[in-house]
Amino acid sequence: MTTYTAINLIARPTGGPIGPELFDVVQLDMPTVGNGQFLVKQNHMSLDPAMFGWMSPDTESYIPPVALGDVMRSSGIGEIVESNHPDFNVGDRVMGMMGWKEYHLSDGTGLNKVSAPLPDEAILSVFALPGLTATQGLYSIGKPQKGETLVVSGAAGSVGSIVGQLAKADGLTVIGVVGSDEKADWVINELGFDGAVNYKSANLPEELAKLTPRGVDVYFENTGGPIQHHVFDRMNAHGRIAVCGLIADYPKQTPDLGPNWIPIIKKRLTVQGFTMPDHFGEIPALLEKLTPYVMAGKIKHRAHVLDGLPSAMTGLNLFFTGKNKGKLIVKI
Ligand SMILES: NC(=O)c1ccc[n+]([C@@H]2O[C@H](COP(=O)([O-])OP(=O)(O)OC[C@H]3O[C@@H](n4cnc5c(N)ncnc54)[C@H](OP(=O)(O)O)[C@@H]3O)[C@@H](O)[C@H]2O)c1
């Protein structure tokens, strides 16, 4: 009997770096493929900041935590190697929630065929969660208008970089918030942003004010942290804030305090959080919106690929150190 590798979550993070002590690397027997089922060899798996939430014991969130002892949750892309399913054939490429494992037995639920002739890395970086999240948050909440100013935090990240490029293509002035000079250089000189501010800078309010002389109309929030108060202070009347992520707070036992609400009234701001599982039914429409920008060459990406399933166990820390350069992916 041949086996394959899977990684189970066996403990919850308690602050500090994520490491192998939270996981159990196991060998499982290859499953028998029953009627109406197929077997996928997963080739690339996405790592996402949301995994910190899925590992936590929080049962009040938008999705239940991963149970201790279960395979760690993740989405990925792979190829069907055996099939007894009428609609899925050997050789088909599929994408969806498969978990930290080499092989995935499925009846088709939650998996979608991938027909675009693009490498796995490009699919995961643009057409999977990052592009869908950017498109949903920007257009449904941000409602960008030509000539407006948009600030996006986590601007060199997989979601933020797409948000900024979509807004730029729509004729907005786009300012990115990043954590290094290299990332500032990338978003300005490669992606075409109008400016970038390093949130580690000592004179954040002055730098932001210089870059947003007409205030801020749309704030796409991916990180929280010190920049949040300063962008909030610069919001224009009727501004929109799409709250996508607060990674600066994920490792903290007590999250930072947010801005006072009075300006929400005075400036008639819209502040709305969103999570993608609410919008999975809208994926065809989101892809229809996003694809023309990609086809027109307006959306560049970079993928940061780690090698081998076990690399996921420490790779997640790259999100917190900011050492991930683009979409974090594990090649299996
Ligand atoms: N709502 C949803 O459905 C949804 C879906 C996908 C993602 N998200 C959220 O969107 C955000 C971005 O996700 P992503 O996958 O695109 O990740 P990413 O931006 O590619 O990577 C995370 C980045 O966050 C920055 N960061 C880390 N700690 C920080 C801190 N203390 N202060 C400020 N920035 C910090 C780092 O960049 P620097 O080097 O620039 O610091 C790091 O590279 C995350 O918060 C994620 O949870 C939400």
mmCIF file of C-alpha atoms and ligand atoms in Angstrom:
data_model
loop_
_atom_site.group_PDB
_atom_site.id
_atom_site.type_symbol
_atom_site.label_atom_id
_atom_site.label_comp_id
_atom_site.label_asym_id
_atom_site.label_seq_id
_atom_site.Cartn_x
_atom_site.Cartn_y
_atom_site.Cartn_z
ATOM 1 C CA MET A 1 0.000 0.000 0.000
ATOM 2 C CA THR A 2 1.481 3.375 -0.971
ATOM 3 C CA THR A 3 1.160 6.362 1.297
ATOM 4 C CA TYR A 4 1.151 10.142 1.001
ATOM 5 C CA THR A 5 2.083 13.006 3.330
ATOM 6 C CA ALA A 6 -0.402 15.222 5.154
ATOM 7 C CA ILE A 7 0.040 17.752 7.954
ATOM 8 C CA ASN A 8 -2.414 17.912 10.847
ATOM 9 C CA LEU A 9 -2.902 20.822 13.228
ATOM 10 C CA ILE A 10 -2.308 19.529 16.758
ATOM 11 C CA ALA A 11 -1.945 22.716 18.853
ATOM 12 C CA ARG A 12 -3.074 26.333 18.698
ATOM 13 C CA PRO A 13 -0.701 29.302 18.357
ATOM 14 C CA THR A 14 -0.117 31.214 21.584
ATOM 15 C CA GLY A 15 1.666 34.265 20.128
ATOM 16 C CA GLY A 16 5.161 34.248 18.719
ATOM 17 C CA PRO A 17 6.341 32.463 15.599
ATOM 18 C CA ILE A 18 4.485 29.502 14.123
ATOM 19 C CA GLY A 19 6.573 26.313 14.140
ATOM 20 C CA PRO A 20 6.545 22.538 13.666
ATOM 21 C CA GLU A 21 5.425 22.030 17.295
ATOM 22 C CA LEU A 22 1.886 22.993 16.223
ATOM 23 C CA PHE A 23 1.738 20.292 13.570
ATOM 24 C CA ASP A 24 2.021 16.549 13.044
ATOM 25 C CA VAL A 25 3.404 15.347 9.715
ATOM 26 C CA VAL A 26 1.678 12.039 8.988
ATOM 27 C CA GLN A 27 1.740 9.347 6.318
ATOM 28 C CA LEU A 28 -1.727 8.294 5.183
ATOM 29 C CA ASP A 29 -2.755 5.321 3.058
ATOM 30 C CA MET A 30 -3.693 6.198 -0.506
ATOM 31 C CA PRO A 31 -7.516 6.167 -0.612
ATOM 32 C CA THR A 32 -9.625 3.941 -2.842
ATOM 33 C CA VAL A 33 -11.512 6.042 -5.378
ATOM 34 C CA GLY A 34 -15.200 5.155 -5.144
ATOM 35 C CA ASN A 35 -18.046 5.735 -7.577
ATOM 36 C CA GLY A 36 -18.633 9.451 -8.156
ATOM 37 C CA GLN A 37 -15.203 10.296 -6.738
ATOM 38 C CA PHE A 38 -11.821 11.372 -8.079
ATOM 39 C CA LEU A 39 -8.294 11.714 -6.703
ATOM 40 C CA VAL A 40 -6.291 14.931 -7.065
ATOM 41 C CA LYS A 41 -2.497 15.229 -6.816
ATOM 42 C CA GLN A 42 -2.121 18.723 -5.318
ATOM 43 C CA ASN A 43 0.790 20.542 -6.959
ATOM 44 C CA HIS A 44 0.662 24.034 -5.446
ATOM 45 C CA MET A 45 -0.929 25.149 -2.214
ATOM 46 C CA SER A 46 -1.747 28.697 -1.142
ATOM 47 C CA LEU A 47 -0.582 30.079 2.215
ATOM 48 C CA ASP A 48 -2.808 32.859 3.541
ATOM 49 C CA PRO A 49 -2.820 35.149 6.580
ATOM 50 C CA ALA A 50 -6.357 33.847 7.267
ATOM 51 C CA MET A 51 -4.721 30.609 8.425
ATOM 52 C CA PHE A 52 -3.843 32.284 11.729
ATOM 53 C CA GLY A 53 -7.556 32.750 12.353
ATOM 54 C CA TRP A 54 -8.338 29.189 11.285
ATOM 55 C CA MET A 55 -5.730 27.879 13.752
ATOM 56 C CA SER A 56 -7.108 29.940 16.647
ATOM 57 C CA PRO A 57 -9.877 28.566 18.907
ATOM 58 C CA ASP A 58 -12.244 31.425 17.935
ATOM 59 C CA THR A 59 -15.674 29.971 17.158
ATOM 60 C CA GLU A 60 -17.278 33.390 16.550
ATOM 61 C CA SER A 61 -15.502 34.035 13.267
ATOM 62 C CA TYR A 62 -16.858 33.666 9.738
ATOM 63 C CA ILE A 63 -15.574 30.084 9.494
ATOM 64 C CA PRO A 64 -15.059 27.469 12.243
ATOM 65 C CA PRO A 65 -11.503 26.836 13.449
ATOM 66 C CA VAL A 66 -9.626 23.779 12.203
ATOM 67 C CA ALA A 67 -10.253 21.041 14.789
ATOM 68 C CA LEU A 68 -7.136 19.791 16.535
ATOM 69 C CA GLY A 69 -6.035 16.559 14.857
ATOM 70 C CA ASP A 70 -7.537 17.529 11.488
ATOM 71 C CA VAL A 71 -5.555 18.247 8.336
ATOM 72 C CA MET A 72 -4.689 21.972 8.237
ATOM 73 C CA ARG A 73 -7.049 23.937 5.960
ATOM 74 C CA SER A 74 -5.832 25.532 2.700
ATOM 75 C CA SER A 75 -6.746 26.028 -0.922
ATOM 76 C CA GLY A 76 -4.653 24.716 -3.739
ATOM 77 C CA ILE A 77 -4.451 23.578 -7.296
ATOM 78 C CA GLY A 78 -3.769 20.118 -8.654
ATOM 79 C CA GLU A 79 -4.347 17.524 -11.338
ATOM 80 C CA ILE A 80 -6.787 14.609 -11.325
ATOM 81 C CA VAL A 81 -4.849 11.336 -11.397
ATOM 82 C CA GLU A 82 -7.760 8.870 -11.028
ATOM 83 C CA SER A 83 -11.478 9.360 -11.593
ATOM 84 C CA ASN A 84 -14.787 7.520 -11.271
ATOM 85 C CA HIS A 85 -16.721 10.771 -11.654
ATOM 86 C CA PRO A 86 -18.740 11.498 -14.812
ATOM 87 C CA ASP A 87 -17.800 15.216 -14.927
ATOM 88 C CA PHE A 88 -14.134 15.122 -13.906
ATOM 89 C CA ASN A 89 -11.503 13.356 -16.003
ATOM 90 C CA VAL A 90 -7.931 12.255 -15.431
ATOM 91 C CA GLY A 91 -5.673 15.163 -16.431
ATOM 92 C CA ASP A 92 -8.203 17.895 -15.530
ATOM 93 C CA ARG A 93 -6.738 20.709 -13.435
ATOM 94 C CA VAL A 94 -8.839 21.660 -10.397
ATOM 95 C CA MET A 95 -8.670 24.288 -7.676
ATOM 96 C CA GLY A 96 -10.295 24.576 -4.260
ATOM 97 C CA MET A 97 -9.996 23.714 -0.573
ATOM 98 C CA MET A 98 -7.813 20.628 -0.302
ATOM 99 C CA GLY A 99 -5.731 21.114 2.841
ATOM 100 C CA TRP A 100 -2.078 20.535 3.683
ATOM 101 C CA LYS A 101 -1.709 17.202 1.894
ATOM 102 C CA GLU A 102 -0.318 15.728 -1.261
ATOM 103 C CA TYR A 103 -3.465 13.922 -2.449
ATOM 104 C CA HIS A 104 -7.131 14.829 -2.063
ATOM 105 C CA LEU A 105 -10.132 12.541 -2.567
ATOM 106 C CA SER A 106 -13.196 14.457 -3.749
ATOM 107 C CA ASP A 107 -16.741 14.071 -5.048
ATOM 108 C CA GLY A 108 -16.360 17.459 -6.740
ATOM 109 C CA THR A 109 -17.826 19.553 -3.912
ATOM 110 C CA GLY A 110 -15.965 22.861 -3.605
ATOM 111 C CA LEU A 111 -13.537 22.146 -6.443
ATOM 112 C CA ASN A 112 -13.607 24.034 -9.730
ATOM 113 C CA LYS A 113 -11.934 23.140 -13.001
ATOM 114 C CA VAL A 114 -9.140 25.445 -14.138
ATOM 115 C CA SER A 115 -9.134 25.947 -17.877
ATOM 116 C CA ALA A 116 -6.954 29.072 -18.224
ATOM 117 C CA PRO A 117 -3.633 28.097 -19.849
ATOM 118 C CA LEU A 118 -1.564 29.766 -17.126
ATOM 119 C CA PRO A 119 0.927 28.331 -14.627
ATOM 120 C CA ASP A 120 -0.425 27.332 -11.192
ATOM 121 C CA GLU A 121 1.475 30.227 -9.582
ATOM 122 C CA ALA A 122 -0.282 32.797 -11.780
ATOM 123 C CA ILE A 123 -3.700 31.264 -11.120
ATOM 124 C CA LEU A 124 -3.159 31.286 -7.333
ATOM 125 C CA SER A 125 -1.664 34.800 -7.368
ATOM 126 C CA VAL A 126 -4.287 36.514 -9.494
ATOM 127 C CA PHE A 127 -7.450 34.519 -10.236
ATOM 128 C CA ALA A 128 -7.786 32.804 -6.838
ATOM 129 C CA LEU A 129 -8.290 34.485 -3.449
ATOM 130 C CA PRO A 130 -6.079 37.587 -4.015
ATOM 131 C CA GLY A 131 -7.786 38.785 -7.193
ATOM 132 C CA LEU A 132 -11.268 37.848 -6.026
ATOM 133 C CA THR A 133 -10.752 39.629 -2.697
ATOM 134 C CA ALA A 134 -9.308 42.726 -4.338
ATOM 135 C CA THR A 135 -12.165 42.907 -6.845
ATOM 136 C CA GLN A 136 -14.912 42.309 -4.273
ATOM 137 C CA GLY A 137 -13.629 44.804 -1.714
ATOM 138 C CA LEU A 138 -12.626 47.502 -4.153
ATOM 139 C CA TYR A 139 -15.770 47.602 -6.270
ATOM 140 C CA SER A 140 -18.482 46.639 -3.765
ATOM 141 C CA ILE A 141 -17.241 48.760 -0.872
ATOM 142 C CA GLY A 142 -14.577 51.106 -2.241
ATOM 143 C CA LYS A 143 -16.696 52.189 -5.234
ATOM 144 C CA PRO A 144 -13.699 53.920 -6.873
ATOM 145 C CA GLN A 145 -14.305 56.925 -9.100
ATOM 146 C CA LYS A 146 -11.863 58.294 -11.659
ATOM 147 C CA GLY A 147 -9.882 61.205 -10.237
ATOM 148 C CA GLU A 148 -10.216 60.075 -6.608
ATOM 149 C CA THR A 149 -7.362 59.121 -4.284
ATOM 150 C CA LEU A 150 -7.033 55.583 -2.937
ATOM 151 C CA VAL A 151 -4.716 54.395 -0.190
ATOM 152 C CA VAL A 152 -4.082 50.670 0.132
ATOM 153 C CA SER A 153 -2.149 49.110 3.010
ATOM 154 C CA GLY A 154 -0.226 45.885 2.512
ATOM 155 C CA ALA A 155 0.294 47.385 -0.931
ATOM 156 C CA ALA A 156 3.034 45.028 -2.100
ATOM 157 C CA GLY A 157 1.102 41.975 -0.889
ATOM 158 C CA SER A 158 -0.990 39.705 -3.023
ATOM 159 C CA VAL A 159 -4.331 41.434 -2.357
ATOM 160 C CA GLY A 160 -2.991 44.987 -2.012
ATOM 161 C CA SER A 161 -0.958 44.932 -5.201
ATOM 162 C CA ILE A 162 -4.037 43.973 -7.233
ATOM 163 C CA VAL A 163 -6.246 46.570 -5.514
ATOM 164 C CA GLY A 164 -3.759 49.302 -6.377
ATOM 165 C CA GLN A 165 -3.363 48.214 -9.977
ATOM 166 C CA LEU A 166 -7.129 47.993 -10.557
ATOM 167 C CA ALA A 167 -7.605 51.478 -9.088
ATOM 168 C CA LYS A 168 -4.728 52.839 -11.152
ATOM 169 C CA ALA A 169 -6.247 51.373 -14.307
ATOM 170 C CA ASP A 170 -9.527 53.088 -13.384
ATOM 171 C CA GLY A 171 -7.839 56.499 -13.231
ATOM 172 C CA LEU A 172 -7.381 57.009 -9.493
ATOM 173 C CA THR A 173 -4.317 58.366 -7.723
ATOM 174 C CA VAL A 174 -2.964 55.355 -5.837
ATOM 175 C CA ILE A 175 -0.760 55.447 -2.755
ATOM 176 C CA GLY A 176 0.561 52.213 -1.273
ATOM 177 C CA VAL A 177 1.541 51.566 2.325
ATOM 178 C CA VAL A 178 4.463 49.140 2.606
ATOM 179 C CA GLY A 179 7.060 47.976 5.108
ATOM 180 C CA SER A 180 10.291 48.314 3.132
ATOM 181 C CA ASP A 181 12.026 50.474 0.549
ATOM 182 C CA GLU A 182 12.257 47.505 -1.808
ATOM 183 C CA LYS A 183 8.466 47.138 -1.724
ATOM 184 C CA ALA A 184 7.975 50.895 -2.188
ATOM 185 C CA ASP A 185 10.226 50.744 -5.232
ATOM 186 C CA TRP A 186 8.318 47.726 -6.624
ATOM 187 C CA VAL A 187 4.840 49.251 -6.300
ATOM 188 C CA ILE A 188 5.928 52.577 -7.800
ATOM 189 C CA ASN A 189 8.317 51.505 -10.521
ATOM 190 C CA GLU A 190 6.884 48.101 -11.496
ATOM 191 C CA LEU A 191 3.184 48.462 -10.726
ATOM 192 C CA GLY A 192 2.820 52.171 -11.525
ATOM 193 C CA PHE A 193 1.505 53.432 -8.164
ATOM 194 C CA ASP A 194 1.754 57.197 -7.729
ATOM 195 C CA GLY A 195 3.529 56.941 -4.410
ATOM 196 C CA ALA A 196 4.285 54.772 -1.419
ATOM 197 C CA VAL A 197 4.826 55.351 2.254
ATOM 198 C CA ASN A 198 6.790 53.074 4.564
ATOM 199 C CA TYR A 199 4.708 52.606 7.726
ATOM 200 C CA LYS A 200 7.929 52.193 9.708
ATOM 201 C CA SER A 201 8.874 55.774 8.858
ATOM 202 C CA ALA A 202 9.292 58.239 11.749
ATOM 203 C CA ASN A 203 7.233 61.042 10.212
ATOM 204 C CA LEU A 204 4.296 59.073 8.901
ATOM 205 C CA PRO A 205 1.620 61.824 9.078
ATOM 206 C CA GLU A 206 3.787 64.326 7.165
ATOM 207 C CA GLU A 207 4.715 61.819 4.462
ATOM 208 C CA LEU A 208 1.122 60.696 4.032
ATOM 209 C CA ALA A 209 -0.110 64.297 3.864
ATOM 210 C CA LYS A 210 2.446 65.088 1.181
ATOM 211 C CA LEU A 211 1.317 62.102 -0.900
ATOM 212 C CA THR A 212 -2.424 62.778 -0.492
ATOM 213 C CA PRO A 213 -2.804 66.565 -0.919
ATOM 214 C CA ARG A 214 -6.496 66.175 -1.861
ATOM 215 C CA GLY A 215 -7.261 63.803 1.026
ATOM 216 C CA VAL A 216 -8.280 60.161 0.733
ATOM 217 C CA ASP A 217 -11.512 58.934 -0.846
ATOM 218 C CA VAL A 218 -10.994 55.166 -0.638
ATOM 219 C CA TYR A 219 -8.974 53.318 1.984
ATOM 220 C CA PHE A 220 -8.459 49.606 1.355
ATOM 221 C CA GLU A 221 -7.270 48.328 4.719
ATOM 222 C CA ASN A 222 -5.198 45.136 4.749
ATOM 223 C CA THR A 223 -3.034 45.603 7.808
ATOM 224 C CA GLY A 224 -4.089 47.951 10.603
ATOM 225 C CA GLY A 225 -1.104 49.169 12.589
ATOM 226 C CA PRO A 226 0.145 52.745 12.938
ATOM 227 C CA ILE A 227 -0.897 53.863 9.455
ATOM 228 C CA GLN A 228 -4.604 53.311 10.163
ATOM 229 C CA HIS A 229 -5.152 56.379 12.343
ATOM 230 C CA HIS A 230 -3.298 58.636 9.915
ATOM 231 C CA VAL A 231 -5.233 57.498 6.831
ATOM 232 C CA PHE A 232 -8.491 57.744 8.782
ATOM 233 C CA ASP A 233 -7.619 61.359 9.677
ATOM 234 C CA ARG A 234 -7.221 62.180 5.974
ATOM 235 C CA MET A 235 -10.513 60.673 4.784
ATOM 236 C CA ASN A 236 -12.661 63.005 2.688
ATOM 237 C CA ALA A 237 -16.409 63.461 3.150
ATOM 238 C CA HIS A 238 -18.303 60.402 1.843
ATOM 239 C CA GLY A 239 -15.101 58.359 1.824
ATOM 240 C CA ARG A 240 -15.250 54.561 1.778
ATOM 241 C CA ILE A 241 -13.128 52.206 3.890
ATOM 242 C CA ALA A 242 -13.018 48.527 2.916
ATOM 243 C CA VAL A 243 -11.740 46.547 5.892
ATOM 244 C CA CYS A 244 -10.199 43.452 4.367
ATOM 245 C CA GLY A 245 -7.505 42.457 6.856
ATOM 246 C CA LEU A 246 -5.756 43.591 10.044
ATOM 247 C CA ILE A 247 -2.601 41.506 9.999
ATOM 248 C CA ALA A 248 -0.831 43.816 12.470
ATOM 249 C CA ASP A 249 -3.349 42.683 15.081
ATOM 250 C CA TYR A 250 -3.439 38.943 14.315
ATOM 251 C CA PRO A 251 -0.483 38.014 16.554
ATOM 252 C CA LYS A 252 -1.544 40.310 19.434
ATOM 253 C CA GLN A 253 -3.436 39.082 22.497
ATOM 254 C CA THR A 254 -5.049 42.533 22.688
ATOM 255 C CA PRO A 255 -5.608 44.263 19.322
ATOM 256 C CA ASP A 256 -4.759 47.969 18.957
ATOM 257 C CA LEU A 257 -7.504 50.513 19.514
ATOM 258 C CA GLY A 258 -9.046 51.800 16.304
ATOM 259 C CA PRO A 259 -9.846 55.448 15.486
ATOM 260 C CA ASN A 260 -12.659 57.306 17.259
ATOM 261 C CA TRP A 261 -16.038 57.099 15.451
ATOM 262 C CA ILE A 262 -16.962 60.799 15.429
ATOM 263 C CA PRO A 263 -15.450 61.438 11.950
ATOM 264 C CA ILE A 264 -17.616 58.611 10.593
ATOM 265 C CA ILE A 265 -20.594 60.880 11.320
ATOM 266 C CA LYS A 266 -19.028 64.207 10.470
ATOM 267 C CA LYS A 267 -17.595 62.963 7.180
ATOM 268 C CA ARG A 268 -20.407 60.487 6.437
ATOM 269 C CA LEU A 269 -17.902 57.680 5.954
ATOM 270 C CA THR A 270 -18.734 54.115 4.992
ATOM 271 C CA VAL A 271 -16.645 51.560 6.892
ATOM 272 C CA GLN A 272 -17.355 47.969 5.950
ATOM 273 C CA GLY A 273 -15.637 44.683 6.690
ATOM 274 C CA PHE A 274 -16.005 41.725 4.368
ATOM 275 C CA THR A 275 -14.845 38.120 4.071
ATOM 276 C CA MET A 276 -14.741 36.173 0.854
ATOM 277 C CA PRO A 277 -16.676 33.043 1.875
ATOM 278 C CA ASP A 278 -19.807 35.270 1.814
ATOM 279 C CA HIS A 279 -19.100 35.932 -1.859
ATOM 280 C CA PHE A 280 -18.095 32.543 -3.233
ATOM 281 C CA GLY A 281 -21.409 32.462 -5.117
ATOM 282 C CA GLU A 282 -20.328 35.604 -6.945
ATOM 283 C CA ILE A 283 -17.023 34.203 -8.238
ATOM 284 C CA PRO A 284 -18.125 34.073 -11.911
ATOM 285 C CA ALA A 285 -19.130 37.757 -11.793
ATOM 286 C CA LEU A 286 -15.912 38.730 -9.964
ATOM 287 C CA LEU A 287 -13.817 36.905 -12.558
ATOM 288 C CA GLU A 288 -15.753 38.607 -15.327
ATOM 289 C CA LYS A 289 -14.848 41.975 -13.793
ATOM 290 C CA LEU A 290 -11.183 41.106 -13.115
ATOM 291 C CA THR A 291 -10.249 39.210 -16.285
ATOM 292 C CA PRO A 292 -10.310 42.146 -18.753
ATOM 293 C CA TYR A 293 -7.772 44.026 -16.611
ATOM 294 C CA VAL A 294 -5.516 40.960 -16.608
ATOM 295 C CA MET A 295 -5.933 40.408 -20.366
ATOM 296 C CA ALA A 296 -5.053 44.077 -20.968
ATOM 297 C CA GLY A 297 -1.758 43.538 -19.121
ATOM 298 C CA LYS A 298 -2.775 45.855 -16.271
ATOM 299 C CA ILE A 299 -2.226 43.336 -13.459
ATOM 300 C CA LYS A 300 1.305 42.219 -12.650
ATOM 301 C CA HIS A 301 2.065 39.810 -9.831
ATOM 302 C CA ARG A 302 4.950 38.139 -8.131
ATOM 303 C CA ALA A 303 4.822 34.729 -6.494
ATOM 304 C CA HIS A 304 6.999 33.696 -3.557
ATOM 305 C CA VAL A 305 7.271 29.913 -3.844
ATOM 306 C CA LEU A 306 8.408 27.681 -0.969
ATOM 307 C CA ASP A 307 9.513 24.135 -1.638
ATOM 308 C CA GLY A 308 7.781 21.104 -0.126
ATOM 309 C CA LEU A 309 4.762 20.654 2.146
ATOM 310 C CA PRO A 310 6.756 20.879 5.455
ATOM 311 C CA SER A 311 7.948 24.386 4.488
ATOM 312 C CA ALA A 312 4.402 25.602 5.230
ATOM 313 C CA MET A 313 4.941 25.075 8.961
ATOM 314 C CA THR A 314 7.431 27.929 9.265
ATOM 315 C CA GLY A 315 6.648 29.693 5.977
ATOM 316 C CA LEU A 316 3.582 31.316 7.511
ATOM 317 C CA ASN A 317 5.873 33.528 9.597
ATOM 318 C CA LEU A 318 6.972 35.338 6.436
ATOM 319 C CA PHE A 319 3.646 37.168 6.515
ATOM 320 C CA PHE A 320 4.545 38.770 9.849
ATOM 321 C CA THR A 321 8.145 39.588 9.051
ATOM 322 C CA GLY A 322 7.056 40.991 5.679
ATOM 323 C CA LYS A 323 9.674 38.792 4.026
ATOM 324 C CA ASN A 324 7.127 37.353 1.613
ATOM 325 C CA LYS A 325 7.597 39.038 -1.718
ATOM 326 C CA GLY A 326 4.226 38.497 -3.335
ATOM 327 C CA LYS A 327 1.791 35.610 -3.155
ATOM 328 C CA LEU A 328 3.044 32.934 -0.772
ATOM 329 C CA ILE A 329 2.733 29.495 -2.354
ATOM 330 C CA VAL A 330 4.021 26.038 -1.428
ATOM 331 C CA LYS A 331 5.141 23.802 -4.284
ATOM 332 C CA ILE A 332 4.302 20.237 -3.323
HETATM 333 N N1 LIG B 1 -11.382 39.586 3.995
HETATM 334 C C1 LIG B 1 -11.004 38.556 3.250
HETATM 335 O O1 LIG B 1 -11.808 37.750 2.760
HETATM 336 C C2 LIG B 1 -9.549 38.397 2.968
HETATM 337 C C3 LIG B 1 -9.088 37.574 1.931
HETATM 338 C C4 LIG B 1 -7.697 37.520 1.691
HETATM 339 C C5 LIG B 1 -6.835 38.256 2.495
HETATM 340 N N2 LIG B 1 -7.342 39.007 3.513
HETATM 341 C C6 LIG B 1 -6.463 39.813 4.357
HETATM 342 O O2 LIG B 1 -5.787 40.731 3.525
HETATM 343 C C7 LIG B 1 -4.516 41.031 4.068
HETATM 344 C C8 LIG B 1 -3.446 40.786 3.008
HETATM 345 O O3 LIG B 1 -3.424 39.393 2.691
HETATM 346 P P1 LIG B 1 -2.407 38.834 1.605
HETATM 347 O O4 LIG B 1 -2.709 37.409 1.409
HETATM 348 O O5 LIG B 1 -2.415 39.739 0.424
HETATM 349 O O6 LIG B 1 -1.014 38.945 2.383
HETATM 350 P P2 LIG B 1 0.258 39.771 1.914
HETATM 351 O O7 LIG B 1 -0.125 41.213 1.911
HETATM 352 O O8 LIG B 1 0.809 39.165 0.688
HETATM 353 O O9 LIG B 1 1.277 39.500 3.112
HETATM 354 C C9 LIG B 1 1.078 40.089 4.350
HETATM 355 C C10 LIG B 1 1.870 41.416 4.428
HETATM 356 O O10 LIG B 1 1.384 42.154 5.531
HETATM 357 C C11 LIG B 1 2.383 43.068 5.920
HETATM 358 N N3 LIG B 1 2.453 43.134 7.383
HETATM 359 C C12 LIG B 1 2.812 42.160 8.244
HETATM 360 N N4 LIG B 1 2.785 42.603 9.517
HETATM 361 C C13 LIG B 1 2.436 43.915 9.453
HETATM 362 C C14 LIG B 1 2.248 44.945 10.425
HETATM 363 N N5 LIG B 1 2.431 44.701 11.732
HETATM 364 N N6 LIG B 1 1.888 46.163 9.998
HETATM 365 C C15 LIG B 1 1.699 46.424 8.691
HETATM 366 N N7 LIG B 1 1.869 45.501 7.710
HETATM 367 C C16 LIG B 1 2.224 44.257 8.091
HETATM 368 C C17 LIG B 1 3.728 42.556 5.342
HETATM 369 O O11 LIG B 1 4.123 43.458 4.317
HETATM 370 P P3 LIG B 1 5.152 44.679 4.632
HETATM 371 O O12 LIG B 1 6.509 44.156 4.329
HETATM 372 O O13 LIG B 1 4.676 45.736 3.720
HETATM 373 O O14 LIG B 1 4.992 44.984 6.090
HETATM 374 C C18 LIG B 1 3.354 41.222 4.738
HETATM 375 O O15 LIG B 1 4.102 40.925 3.585
HETATM 376 C C19 LIG B 1 -4.350 40.177 5.315
HETATM 377 O O16 LIG B 1 -4.672 40.932 6.447
HETATM 378 C C20 LIG B 1 -5.383 39.059 5.095
HETATM 379 O O17 LIG B 1 -5.822 38.508 6.308
HETATM 380 C C21 LIG B 1 -8.660 39.090 3.759
#
